[in-house]
mmCIF file of C-alpha atoms and ligand atoms in Angstrom:
data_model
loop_
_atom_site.group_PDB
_atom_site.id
_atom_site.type_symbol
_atom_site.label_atom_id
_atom_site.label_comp_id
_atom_site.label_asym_id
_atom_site.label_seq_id
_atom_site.Cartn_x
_atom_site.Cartn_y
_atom_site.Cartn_z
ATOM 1 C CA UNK G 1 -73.084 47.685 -41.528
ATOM 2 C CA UNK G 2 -70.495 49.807 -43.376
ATOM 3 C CA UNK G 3 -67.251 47.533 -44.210
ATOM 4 C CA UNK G 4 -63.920 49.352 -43.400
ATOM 5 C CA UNK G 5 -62.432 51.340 -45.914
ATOM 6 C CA UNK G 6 -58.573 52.881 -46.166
ATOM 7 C CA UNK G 7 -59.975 56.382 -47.779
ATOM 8 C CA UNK G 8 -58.504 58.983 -45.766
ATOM 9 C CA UNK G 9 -61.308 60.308 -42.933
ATOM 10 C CA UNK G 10 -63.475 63.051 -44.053
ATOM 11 C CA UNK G 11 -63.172 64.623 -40.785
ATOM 12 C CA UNK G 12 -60.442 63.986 -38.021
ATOM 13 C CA UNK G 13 -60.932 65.218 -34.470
ATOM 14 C CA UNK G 14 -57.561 64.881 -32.510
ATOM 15 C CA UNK G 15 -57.510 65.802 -28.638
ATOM 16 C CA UNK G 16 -59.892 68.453 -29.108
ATOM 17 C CA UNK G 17 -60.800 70.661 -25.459
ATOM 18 C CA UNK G 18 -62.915 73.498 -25.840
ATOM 19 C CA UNK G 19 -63.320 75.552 -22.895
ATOM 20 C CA UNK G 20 -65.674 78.054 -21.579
ATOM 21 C CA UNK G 21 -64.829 81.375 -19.316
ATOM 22 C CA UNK G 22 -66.730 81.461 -16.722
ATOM 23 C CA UNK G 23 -65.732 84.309 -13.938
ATOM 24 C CA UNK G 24 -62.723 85.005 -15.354
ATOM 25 C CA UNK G 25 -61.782 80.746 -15.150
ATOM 26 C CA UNK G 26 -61.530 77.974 -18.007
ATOM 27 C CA UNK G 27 -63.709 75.088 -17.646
ATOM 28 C CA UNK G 28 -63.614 72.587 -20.681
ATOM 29 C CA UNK G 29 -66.993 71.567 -21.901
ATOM 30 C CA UNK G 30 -65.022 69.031 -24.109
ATOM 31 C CA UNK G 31 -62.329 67.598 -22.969
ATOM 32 C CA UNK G 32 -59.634 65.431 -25.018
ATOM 33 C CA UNK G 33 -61.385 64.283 -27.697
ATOM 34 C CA UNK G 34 -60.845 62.578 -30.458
ATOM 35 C CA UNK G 35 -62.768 60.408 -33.035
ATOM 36 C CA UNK G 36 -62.777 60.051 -37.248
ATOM 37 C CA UNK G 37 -65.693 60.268 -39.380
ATOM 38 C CA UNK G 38 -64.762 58.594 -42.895
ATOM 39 C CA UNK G 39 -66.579 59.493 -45.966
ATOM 40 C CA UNK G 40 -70.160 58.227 -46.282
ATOM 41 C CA UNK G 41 -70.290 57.298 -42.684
ATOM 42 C CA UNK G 42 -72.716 57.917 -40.117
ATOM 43 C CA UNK G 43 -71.263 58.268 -36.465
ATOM 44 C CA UNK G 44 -73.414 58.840 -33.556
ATOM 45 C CA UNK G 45 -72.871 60.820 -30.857
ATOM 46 C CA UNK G 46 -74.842 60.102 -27.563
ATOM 47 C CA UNK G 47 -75.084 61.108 -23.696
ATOM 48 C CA UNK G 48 -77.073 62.670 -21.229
ATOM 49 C CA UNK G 49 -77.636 66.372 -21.369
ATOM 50 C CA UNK G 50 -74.472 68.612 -20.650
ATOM 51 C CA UNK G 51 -71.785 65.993 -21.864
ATOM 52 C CA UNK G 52 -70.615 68.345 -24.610
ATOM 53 C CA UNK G 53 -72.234 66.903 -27.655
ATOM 54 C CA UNK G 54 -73.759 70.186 -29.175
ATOM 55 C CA UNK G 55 -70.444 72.194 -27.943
ATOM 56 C CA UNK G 56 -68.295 69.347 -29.962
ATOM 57 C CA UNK G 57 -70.244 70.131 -33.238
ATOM 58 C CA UNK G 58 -70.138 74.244 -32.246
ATOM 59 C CA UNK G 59 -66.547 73.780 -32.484
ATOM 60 C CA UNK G 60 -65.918 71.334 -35.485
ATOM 61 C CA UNK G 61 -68.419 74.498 -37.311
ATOM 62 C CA UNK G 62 -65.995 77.063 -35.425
ATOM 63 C CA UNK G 63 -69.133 78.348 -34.204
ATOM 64 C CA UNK G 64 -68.231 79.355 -30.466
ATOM 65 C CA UNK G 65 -69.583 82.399 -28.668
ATOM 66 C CA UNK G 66 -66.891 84.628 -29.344
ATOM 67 C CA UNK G 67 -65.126 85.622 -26.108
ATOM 68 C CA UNK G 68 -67.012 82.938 -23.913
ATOM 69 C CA UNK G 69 -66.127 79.294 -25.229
ATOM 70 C CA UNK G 70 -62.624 78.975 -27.805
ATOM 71 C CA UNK G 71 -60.817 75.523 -28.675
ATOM 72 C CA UNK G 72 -58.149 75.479 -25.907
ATOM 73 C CA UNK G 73 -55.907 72.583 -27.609
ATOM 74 C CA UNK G 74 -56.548 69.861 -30.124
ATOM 75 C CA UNK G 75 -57.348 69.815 -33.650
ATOM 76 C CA UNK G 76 -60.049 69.213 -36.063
ATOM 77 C CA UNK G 77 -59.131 68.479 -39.131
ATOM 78 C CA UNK G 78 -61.475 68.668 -42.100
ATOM 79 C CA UNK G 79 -60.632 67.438 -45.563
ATOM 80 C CA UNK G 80 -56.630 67.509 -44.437
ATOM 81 C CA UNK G 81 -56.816 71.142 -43.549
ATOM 82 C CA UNK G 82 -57.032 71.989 -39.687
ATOM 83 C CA UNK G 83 -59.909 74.324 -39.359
ATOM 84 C CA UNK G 84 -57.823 76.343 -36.962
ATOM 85 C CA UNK G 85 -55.541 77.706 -39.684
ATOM 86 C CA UNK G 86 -58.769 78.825 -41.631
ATOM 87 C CA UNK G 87 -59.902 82.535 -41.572
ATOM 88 C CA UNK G 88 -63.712 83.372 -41.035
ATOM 89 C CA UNK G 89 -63.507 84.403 -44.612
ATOM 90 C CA UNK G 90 -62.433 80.573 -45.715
ATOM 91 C CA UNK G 91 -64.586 78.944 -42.989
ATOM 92 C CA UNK G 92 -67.854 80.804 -44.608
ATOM 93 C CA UNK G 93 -67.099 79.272 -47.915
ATOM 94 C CA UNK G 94 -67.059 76.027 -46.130
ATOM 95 C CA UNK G 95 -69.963 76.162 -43.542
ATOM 96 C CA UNK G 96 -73.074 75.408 -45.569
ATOM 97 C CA UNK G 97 -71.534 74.487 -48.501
ATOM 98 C CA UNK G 98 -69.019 71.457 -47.401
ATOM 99 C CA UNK G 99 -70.301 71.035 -44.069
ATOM 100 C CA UNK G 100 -73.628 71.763 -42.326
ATOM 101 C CA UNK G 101 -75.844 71.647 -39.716
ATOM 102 C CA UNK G 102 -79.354 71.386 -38.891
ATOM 103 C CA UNK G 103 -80.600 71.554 -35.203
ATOM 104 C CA UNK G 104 -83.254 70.452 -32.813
ATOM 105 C CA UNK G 105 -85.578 73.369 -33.115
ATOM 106 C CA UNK G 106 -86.266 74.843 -36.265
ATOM 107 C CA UNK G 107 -88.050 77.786 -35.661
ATOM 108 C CA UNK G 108 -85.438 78.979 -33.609
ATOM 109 C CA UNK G 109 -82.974 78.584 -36.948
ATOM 110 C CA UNK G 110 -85.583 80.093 -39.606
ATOM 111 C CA UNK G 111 -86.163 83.449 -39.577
ATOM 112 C CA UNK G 112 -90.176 83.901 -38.888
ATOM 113 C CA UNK G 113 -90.290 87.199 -41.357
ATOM 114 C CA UNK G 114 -88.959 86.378 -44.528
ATOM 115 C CA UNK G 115 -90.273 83.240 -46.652
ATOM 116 C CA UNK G 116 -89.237 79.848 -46.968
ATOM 117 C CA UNK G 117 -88.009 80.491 -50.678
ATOM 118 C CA UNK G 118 -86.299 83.785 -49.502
ATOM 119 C CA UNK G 119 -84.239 82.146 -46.614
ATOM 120 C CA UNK G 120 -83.047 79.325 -48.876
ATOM 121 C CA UNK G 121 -82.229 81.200 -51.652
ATOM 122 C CA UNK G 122 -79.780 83.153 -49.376
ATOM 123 C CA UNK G 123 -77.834 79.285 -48.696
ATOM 124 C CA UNK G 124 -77.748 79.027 -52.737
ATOM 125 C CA UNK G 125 -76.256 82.839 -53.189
ATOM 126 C CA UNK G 126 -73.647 82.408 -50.150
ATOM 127 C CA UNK G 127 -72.424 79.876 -52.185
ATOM 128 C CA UNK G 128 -73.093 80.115 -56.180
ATOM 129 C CA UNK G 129 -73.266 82.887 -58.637
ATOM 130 C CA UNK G 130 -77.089 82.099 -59.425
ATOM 131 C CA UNK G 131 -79.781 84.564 -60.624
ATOM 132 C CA UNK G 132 -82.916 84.884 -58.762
ATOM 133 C CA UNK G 133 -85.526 83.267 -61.165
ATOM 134 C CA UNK G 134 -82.734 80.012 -60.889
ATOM 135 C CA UNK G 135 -82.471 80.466 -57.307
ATOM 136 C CA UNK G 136 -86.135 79.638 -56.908
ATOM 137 C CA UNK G 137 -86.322 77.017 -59.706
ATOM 138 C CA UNK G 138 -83.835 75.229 -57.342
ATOM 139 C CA UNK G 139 -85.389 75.544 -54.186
ATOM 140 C CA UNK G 140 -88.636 74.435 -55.527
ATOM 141 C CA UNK G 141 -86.781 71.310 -56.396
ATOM 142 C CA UNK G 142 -85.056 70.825 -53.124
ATOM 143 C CA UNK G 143 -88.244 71.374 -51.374
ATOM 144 C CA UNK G 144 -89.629 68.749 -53.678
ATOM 145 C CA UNK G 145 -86.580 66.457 -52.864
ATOM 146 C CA UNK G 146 -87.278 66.639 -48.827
ATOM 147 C CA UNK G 147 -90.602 65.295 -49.651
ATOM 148 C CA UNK G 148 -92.619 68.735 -49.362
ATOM 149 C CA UNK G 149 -95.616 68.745 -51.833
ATOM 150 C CA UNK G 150 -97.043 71.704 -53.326
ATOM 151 C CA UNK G 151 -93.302 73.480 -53.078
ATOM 152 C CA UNK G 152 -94.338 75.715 -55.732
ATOM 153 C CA UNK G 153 -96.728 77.208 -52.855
ATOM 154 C CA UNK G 154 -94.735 76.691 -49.957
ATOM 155 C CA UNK G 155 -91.618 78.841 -51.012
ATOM 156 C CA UNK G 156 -93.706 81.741 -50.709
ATOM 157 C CA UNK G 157 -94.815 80.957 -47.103
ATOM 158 C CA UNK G 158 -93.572 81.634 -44.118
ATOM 159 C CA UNK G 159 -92.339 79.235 -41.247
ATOM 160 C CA UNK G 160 -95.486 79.626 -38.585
ATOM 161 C CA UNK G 161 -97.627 78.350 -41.392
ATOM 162 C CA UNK G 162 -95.772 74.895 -41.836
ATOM 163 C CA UNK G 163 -95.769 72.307 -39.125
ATOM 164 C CA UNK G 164 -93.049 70.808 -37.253
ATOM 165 C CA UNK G 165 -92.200 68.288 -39.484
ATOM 166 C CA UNK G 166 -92.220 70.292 -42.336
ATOM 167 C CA UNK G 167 -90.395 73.131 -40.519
ATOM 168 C CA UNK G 168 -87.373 70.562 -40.413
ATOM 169 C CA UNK G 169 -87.813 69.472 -43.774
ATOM 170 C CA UNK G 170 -87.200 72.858 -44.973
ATOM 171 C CA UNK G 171 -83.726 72.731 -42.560
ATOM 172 C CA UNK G 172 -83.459 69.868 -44.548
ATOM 173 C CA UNK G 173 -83.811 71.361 -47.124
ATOM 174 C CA UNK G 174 -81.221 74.206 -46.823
ATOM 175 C CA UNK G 175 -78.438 72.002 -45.007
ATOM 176 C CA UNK G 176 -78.707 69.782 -48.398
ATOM 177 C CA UNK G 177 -78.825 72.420 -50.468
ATOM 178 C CA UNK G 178 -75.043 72.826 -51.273
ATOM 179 C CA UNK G 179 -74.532 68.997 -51.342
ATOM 180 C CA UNK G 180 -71.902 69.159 -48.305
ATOM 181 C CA UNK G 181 -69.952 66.372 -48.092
ATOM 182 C CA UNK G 182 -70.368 66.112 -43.897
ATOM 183 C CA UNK G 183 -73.831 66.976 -42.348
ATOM 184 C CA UNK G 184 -74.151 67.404 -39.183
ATOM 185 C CA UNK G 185 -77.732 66.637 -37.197
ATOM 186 C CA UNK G 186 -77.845 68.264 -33.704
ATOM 187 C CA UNK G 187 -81.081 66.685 -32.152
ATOM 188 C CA UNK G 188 -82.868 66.718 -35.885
ATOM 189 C CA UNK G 189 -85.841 65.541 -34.184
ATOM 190 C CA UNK G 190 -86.053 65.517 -30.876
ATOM 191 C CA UNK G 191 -89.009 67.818 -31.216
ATOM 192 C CA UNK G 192 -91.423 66.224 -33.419
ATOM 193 C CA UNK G 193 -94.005 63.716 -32.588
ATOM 194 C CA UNK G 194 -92.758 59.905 -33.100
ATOM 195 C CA UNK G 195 -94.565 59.397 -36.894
ATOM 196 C CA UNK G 196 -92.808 62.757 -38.197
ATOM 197 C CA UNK G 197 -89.896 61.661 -36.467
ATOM 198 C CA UNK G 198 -89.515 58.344 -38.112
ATOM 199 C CA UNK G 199 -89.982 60.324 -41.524
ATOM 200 C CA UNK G 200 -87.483 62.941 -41.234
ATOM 201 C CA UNK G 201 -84.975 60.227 -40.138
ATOM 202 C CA UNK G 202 -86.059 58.279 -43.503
ATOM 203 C CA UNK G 203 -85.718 61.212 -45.237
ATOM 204 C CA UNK G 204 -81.956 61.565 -43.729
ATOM 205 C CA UNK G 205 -80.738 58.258 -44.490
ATOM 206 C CA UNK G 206 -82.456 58.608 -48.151
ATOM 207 C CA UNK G 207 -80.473 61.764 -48.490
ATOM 208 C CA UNK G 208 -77.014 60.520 -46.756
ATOM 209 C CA UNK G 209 -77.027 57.723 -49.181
ATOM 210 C CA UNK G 210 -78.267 59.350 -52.503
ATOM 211 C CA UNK G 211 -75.436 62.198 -52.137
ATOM 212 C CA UNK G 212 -72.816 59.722 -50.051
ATOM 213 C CA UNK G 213 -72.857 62.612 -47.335
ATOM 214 C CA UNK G 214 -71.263 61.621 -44.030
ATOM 215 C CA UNK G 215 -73.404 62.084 -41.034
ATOM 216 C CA UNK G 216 -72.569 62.752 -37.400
ATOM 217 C CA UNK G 217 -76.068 62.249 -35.633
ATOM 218 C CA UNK G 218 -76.470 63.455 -32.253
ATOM 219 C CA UNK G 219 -79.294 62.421 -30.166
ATOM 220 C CA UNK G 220 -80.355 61.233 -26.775
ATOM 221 C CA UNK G 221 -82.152 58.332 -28.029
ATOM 222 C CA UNK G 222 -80.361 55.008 -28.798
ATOM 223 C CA UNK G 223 -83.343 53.541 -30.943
ATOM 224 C CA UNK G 224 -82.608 56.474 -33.306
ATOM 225 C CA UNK G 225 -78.974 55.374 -33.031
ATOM 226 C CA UNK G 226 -79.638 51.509 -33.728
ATOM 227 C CA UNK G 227 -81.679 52.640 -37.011
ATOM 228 C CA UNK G 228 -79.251 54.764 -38.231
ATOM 229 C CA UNK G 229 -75.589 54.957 -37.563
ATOM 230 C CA UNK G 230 -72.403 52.834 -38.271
ATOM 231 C CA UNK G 231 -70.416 53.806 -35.642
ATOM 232 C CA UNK G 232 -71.341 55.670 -31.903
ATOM 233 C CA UNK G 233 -69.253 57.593 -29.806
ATOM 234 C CA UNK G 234 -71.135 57.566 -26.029
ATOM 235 C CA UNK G 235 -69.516 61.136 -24.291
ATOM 236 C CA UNK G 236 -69.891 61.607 -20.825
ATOM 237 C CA UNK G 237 -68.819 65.080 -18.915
ATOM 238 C CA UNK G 238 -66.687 66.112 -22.057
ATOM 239 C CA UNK G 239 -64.926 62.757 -22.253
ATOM 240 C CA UNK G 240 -65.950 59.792 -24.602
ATOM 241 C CA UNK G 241 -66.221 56.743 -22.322
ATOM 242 C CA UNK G 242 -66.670 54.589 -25.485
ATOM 243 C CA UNK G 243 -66.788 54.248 -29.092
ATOM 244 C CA UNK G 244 -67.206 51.145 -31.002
ATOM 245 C CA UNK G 245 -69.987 49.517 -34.274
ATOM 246 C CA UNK G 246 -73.427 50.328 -33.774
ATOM 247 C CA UNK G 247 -74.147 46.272 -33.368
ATOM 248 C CA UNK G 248 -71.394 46.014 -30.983
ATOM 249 C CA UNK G 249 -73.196 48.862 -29.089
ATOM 250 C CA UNK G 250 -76.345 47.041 -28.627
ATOM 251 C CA UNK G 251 -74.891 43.438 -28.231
ATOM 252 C CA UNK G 252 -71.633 43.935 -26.351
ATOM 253 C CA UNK G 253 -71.839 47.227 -23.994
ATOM 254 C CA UNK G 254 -68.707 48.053 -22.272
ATOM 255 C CA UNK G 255 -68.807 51.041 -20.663
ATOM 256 C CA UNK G 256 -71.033 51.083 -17.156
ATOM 257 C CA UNK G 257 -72.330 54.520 -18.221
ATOM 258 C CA UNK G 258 -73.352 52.363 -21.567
ATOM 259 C CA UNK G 259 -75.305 49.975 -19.936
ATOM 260 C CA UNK G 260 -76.796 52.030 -18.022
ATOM 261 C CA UNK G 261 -78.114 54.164 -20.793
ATOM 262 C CA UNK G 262 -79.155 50.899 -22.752
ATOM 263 C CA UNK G 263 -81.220 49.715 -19.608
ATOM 264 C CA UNK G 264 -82.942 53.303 -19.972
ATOM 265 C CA UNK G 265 -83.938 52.562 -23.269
ATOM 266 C CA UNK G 266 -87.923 52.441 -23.153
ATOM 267 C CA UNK G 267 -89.250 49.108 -23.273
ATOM 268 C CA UNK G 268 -92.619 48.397 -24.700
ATOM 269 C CA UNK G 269 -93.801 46.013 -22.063
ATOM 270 C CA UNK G 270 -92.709 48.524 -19.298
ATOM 271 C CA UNK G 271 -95.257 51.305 -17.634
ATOM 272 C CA UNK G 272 -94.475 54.999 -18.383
ATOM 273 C CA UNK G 273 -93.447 55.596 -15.113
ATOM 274 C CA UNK G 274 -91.044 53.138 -14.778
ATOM 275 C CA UNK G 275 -89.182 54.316 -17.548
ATOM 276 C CA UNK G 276 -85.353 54.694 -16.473
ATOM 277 C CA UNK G 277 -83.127 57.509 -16.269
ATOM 278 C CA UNK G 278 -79.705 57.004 -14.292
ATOM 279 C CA UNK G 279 -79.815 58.308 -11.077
ATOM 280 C CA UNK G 280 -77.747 61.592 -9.850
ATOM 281 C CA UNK G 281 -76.662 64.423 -13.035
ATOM 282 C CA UNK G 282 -74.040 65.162 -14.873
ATOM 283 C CA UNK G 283 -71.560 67.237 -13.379
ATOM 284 C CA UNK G 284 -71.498 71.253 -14.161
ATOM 285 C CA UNK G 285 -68.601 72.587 -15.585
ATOM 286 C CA UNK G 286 -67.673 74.491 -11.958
ATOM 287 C CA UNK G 287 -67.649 70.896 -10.563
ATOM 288 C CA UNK G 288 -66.614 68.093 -12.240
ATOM 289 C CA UNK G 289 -63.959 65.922 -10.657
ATOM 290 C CA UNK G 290 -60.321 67.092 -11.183
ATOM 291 C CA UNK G 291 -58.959 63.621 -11.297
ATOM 292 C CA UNK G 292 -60.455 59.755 -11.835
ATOM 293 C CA UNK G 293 -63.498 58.647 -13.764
ATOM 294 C CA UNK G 294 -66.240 61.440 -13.865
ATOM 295 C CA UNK G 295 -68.425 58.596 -13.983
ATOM 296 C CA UNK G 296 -67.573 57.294 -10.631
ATOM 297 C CA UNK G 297 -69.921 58.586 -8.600
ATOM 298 C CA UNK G 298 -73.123 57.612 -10.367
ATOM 299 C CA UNK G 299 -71.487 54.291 -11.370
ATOM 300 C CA UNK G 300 -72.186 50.663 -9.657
ATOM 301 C CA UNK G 301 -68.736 49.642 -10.048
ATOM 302 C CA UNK G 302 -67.040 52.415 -9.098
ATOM 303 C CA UNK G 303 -63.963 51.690 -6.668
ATOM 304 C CA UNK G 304 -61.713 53.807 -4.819
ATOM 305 C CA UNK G 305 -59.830 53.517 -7.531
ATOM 306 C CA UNK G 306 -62.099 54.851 -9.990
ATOM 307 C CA UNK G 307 -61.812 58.420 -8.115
ATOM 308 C CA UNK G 308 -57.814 58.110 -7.872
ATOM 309 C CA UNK G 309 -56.377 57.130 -11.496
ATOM 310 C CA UNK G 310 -58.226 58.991 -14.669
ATOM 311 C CA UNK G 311 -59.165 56.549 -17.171
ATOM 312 C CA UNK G 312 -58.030 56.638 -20.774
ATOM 313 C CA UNK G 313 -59.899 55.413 -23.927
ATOM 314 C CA UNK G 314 -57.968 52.388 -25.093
ATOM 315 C CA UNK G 315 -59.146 49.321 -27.554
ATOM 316 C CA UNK G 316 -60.175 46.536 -25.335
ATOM 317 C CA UNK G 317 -61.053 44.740 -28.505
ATOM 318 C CA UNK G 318 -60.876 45.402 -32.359
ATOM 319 C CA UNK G 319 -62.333 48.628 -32.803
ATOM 320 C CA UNK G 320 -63.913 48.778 -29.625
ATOM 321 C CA UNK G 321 -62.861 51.337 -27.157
ATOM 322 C CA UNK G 322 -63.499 52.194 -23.520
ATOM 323 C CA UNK G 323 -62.092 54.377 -21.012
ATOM 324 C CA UNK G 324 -63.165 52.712 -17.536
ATOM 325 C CA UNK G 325 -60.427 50.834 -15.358
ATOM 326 C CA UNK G 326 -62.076 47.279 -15.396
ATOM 327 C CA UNK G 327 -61.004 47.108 -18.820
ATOM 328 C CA UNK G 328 -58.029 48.013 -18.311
ATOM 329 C CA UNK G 329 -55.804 45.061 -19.031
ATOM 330 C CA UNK G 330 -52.994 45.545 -16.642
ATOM 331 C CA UNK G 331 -55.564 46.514 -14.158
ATOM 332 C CA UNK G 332 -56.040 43.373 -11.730
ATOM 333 C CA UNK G 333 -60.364 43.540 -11.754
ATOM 334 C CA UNK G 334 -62.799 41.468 -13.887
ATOM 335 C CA UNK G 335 -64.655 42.359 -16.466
ATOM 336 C CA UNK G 336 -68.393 44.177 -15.863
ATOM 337 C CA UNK G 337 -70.822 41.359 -16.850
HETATM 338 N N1 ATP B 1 -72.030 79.399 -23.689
HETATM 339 C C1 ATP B 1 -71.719 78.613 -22.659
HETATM 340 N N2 ATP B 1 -71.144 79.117 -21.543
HETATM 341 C C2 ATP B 1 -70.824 78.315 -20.501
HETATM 342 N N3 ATP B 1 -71.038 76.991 -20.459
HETATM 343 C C3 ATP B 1 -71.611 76.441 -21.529
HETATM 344 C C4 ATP B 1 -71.993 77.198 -22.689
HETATM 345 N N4 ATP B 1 -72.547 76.358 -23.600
HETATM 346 C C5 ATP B 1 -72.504 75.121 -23.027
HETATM 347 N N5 ATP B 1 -71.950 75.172 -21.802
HETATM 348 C C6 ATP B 1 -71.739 74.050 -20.889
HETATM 349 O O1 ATP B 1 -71.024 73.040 -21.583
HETATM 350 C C7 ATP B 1 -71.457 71.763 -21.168
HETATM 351 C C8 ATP B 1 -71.834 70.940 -22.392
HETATM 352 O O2 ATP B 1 -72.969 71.529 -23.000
HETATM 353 P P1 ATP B 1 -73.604 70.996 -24.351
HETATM 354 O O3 ATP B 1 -74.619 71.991 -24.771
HETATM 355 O O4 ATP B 1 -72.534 70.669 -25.305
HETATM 356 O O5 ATP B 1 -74.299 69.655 -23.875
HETATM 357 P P2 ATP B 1 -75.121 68.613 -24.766
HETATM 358 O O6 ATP B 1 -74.449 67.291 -24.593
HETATM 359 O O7 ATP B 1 -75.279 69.140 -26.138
HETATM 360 O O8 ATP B 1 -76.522 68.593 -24.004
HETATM 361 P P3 ATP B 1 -78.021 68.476 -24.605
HETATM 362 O O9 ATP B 1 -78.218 67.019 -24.798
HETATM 363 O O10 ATP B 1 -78.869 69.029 -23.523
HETATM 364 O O11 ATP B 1 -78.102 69.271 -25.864
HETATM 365 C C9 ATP B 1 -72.598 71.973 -20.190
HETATM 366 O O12 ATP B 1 -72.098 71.864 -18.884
HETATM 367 C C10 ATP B 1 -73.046 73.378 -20.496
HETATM 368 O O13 ATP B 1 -73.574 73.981 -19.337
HETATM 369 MG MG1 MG B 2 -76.920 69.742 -27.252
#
């Protein structure tokens, strides 16, 4: 487990709301938010699908549909500058080069007609004054460094004639290629079989160390989570309902929504079927509860209360944090065993 450290946070994401118009109305997809990621750290980000994890990167990147989804309020500060002071000009320099991203799907991010070695050289000329013959000599190497053998041959092929695993590699591959000091992993591998999965994560961690990259991971799946990350933030419906250390995570769940998630978690001597999922959905944008926990209506504990007062995120113990109202500590209610 990482030790704390006083180095200022690489990244700083204060009360950030990004909304979406839909019909002419603003809904916020993320809603308040705020977390750290210090340098060299890897912070996880899970919750069900729809809580506004990939819409929380979109906007740290300043990637937003244009016209559809804009920060509403909030910051995110990167290296001390707030990216909202940044022009697109400035923000290019830095996307790719000090911060990247690689997603759940790579052959929706590479480009099926031009090569492998074409579509990374174009990270390495965004970025560096390079000639071609370099260009390759590099990506030869960084295909060789995401554990792709015979790069010499691959960086003339083209993405439908690699596999999954080796599809991400390459994303890898390019994310890496500017050394950026903050990567992050939207789903990196969600889509490939449980062997290539275990690899790529390897591969991530090898990285992450070897060029003291921070990390934010996002992912549906906690055992990815317990293998990798120092911290977690769990978001639910825009909101994060708790962030704490990965061990206190696993050991010392706060959050309802939490435990329920944990008690999702396959377990080996459990049938297929029987596998859990928390009853009911998130709520859509449209309709998610104006005031009180946005949890409450899936949650066992919920109380009357739960739909009257709006909980905050507060430290119910050293670094741990929760936003539910049985830990609140004014709040007259015992603690969730
Ligand atoms: N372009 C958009 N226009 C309108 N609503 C959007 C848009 N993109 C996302 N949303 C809404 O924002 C909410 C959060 O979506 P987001 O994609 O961030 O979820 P997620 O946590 O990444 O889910 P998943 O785990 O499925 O990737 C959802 O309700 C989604 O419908
Ligand atoms: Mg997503």
């Amino acid at each position: 487990m990482q030790q704390p450290n006083n180095e200022a946070p690489l990244l700083e994401v204060k009360g950030l709301k990004t909304g979406f118009n839909i019909d002419g109305e603003i809904y916020h997809a993320v809603d308040g938010v705020s977390f750290k990621v210090n340098p060299r750290q890897i912070v996880g980000i899970v919750g069900e699908s729809g809580c506004g994890k990939s819409v929380m990167s979109m906007s740290v990147m300043k990637l937003l549909p244009v016209g559809i989804g804009e920060i509403t309020d909030g910051e995110v500060v990167f290296q001390g500058s707030n990216i909202e002071n940044l022009s697109e000009a400035q923000m290019n320099k830095i996307r790719g080069k000090d911060i990247s991203m690689i997603f759940q799907e790579p052959m929706t991010a590479l480009n099926p007609v031009f090569t492998i070695g074409f579509q990374l050289s174009e990270v390495l000329f965004n970025h560096f004054d390079i000639s071609k013959q370099d260009a390759r000599e590099r990506c030869i190497t960084l295909l060789k460094s995401v554990g792709i053998s015979r790069p010499e041959k691959i960086v003339d092929e083209y993405p439908h004639q690699l596999s999954g695993g080796m599809r991400q590699r390459v994303m890898i591959a390019m994310a890496i290629a500017c050394q950026p000091k903050l990567l992050i992993a939207d789903e990196p591998t969600t889509a490939l079989d449980v062997t290539v999965q275990a690899q790529i994560l390897d591969l991530l961690k090898e990285i992450q160390e070897k060029n003291d990259m921070s990390v934010i991971l996002i992912t549906h799946d906690l055992g990815v989570v317990a293998e990798m990350c120092d911290e977690v933030i769990v978001m639910y419906a825009g909101k994060i309902v708790e962030r704490t250390d990965v061990d206190s995570l696993f050991y010392n769940p706060k959050h309802p929504y939490t435990k329920m998630l944990l008690d999702s978690i396959p377990k080996l001597d459990v049938e297929e079927e029987a596998l859990g999922s928390i009853d009911g959905i998130v709520p859509s944008l449209k309709n998610m509860p104006k005031v009180g926990c946005r949890f409450a209506d899936r949650c066992p504990m919920a109380t009357d209360d739960c739909r009257r007062i709006t909980p905050e995120l507060a430290e119910v113990e050293n670094g741990h944090e929760v936003s539910c109202l049985l830990y609140k500590t004014s709040y007259p209610l015992e603690e969730v065993k």
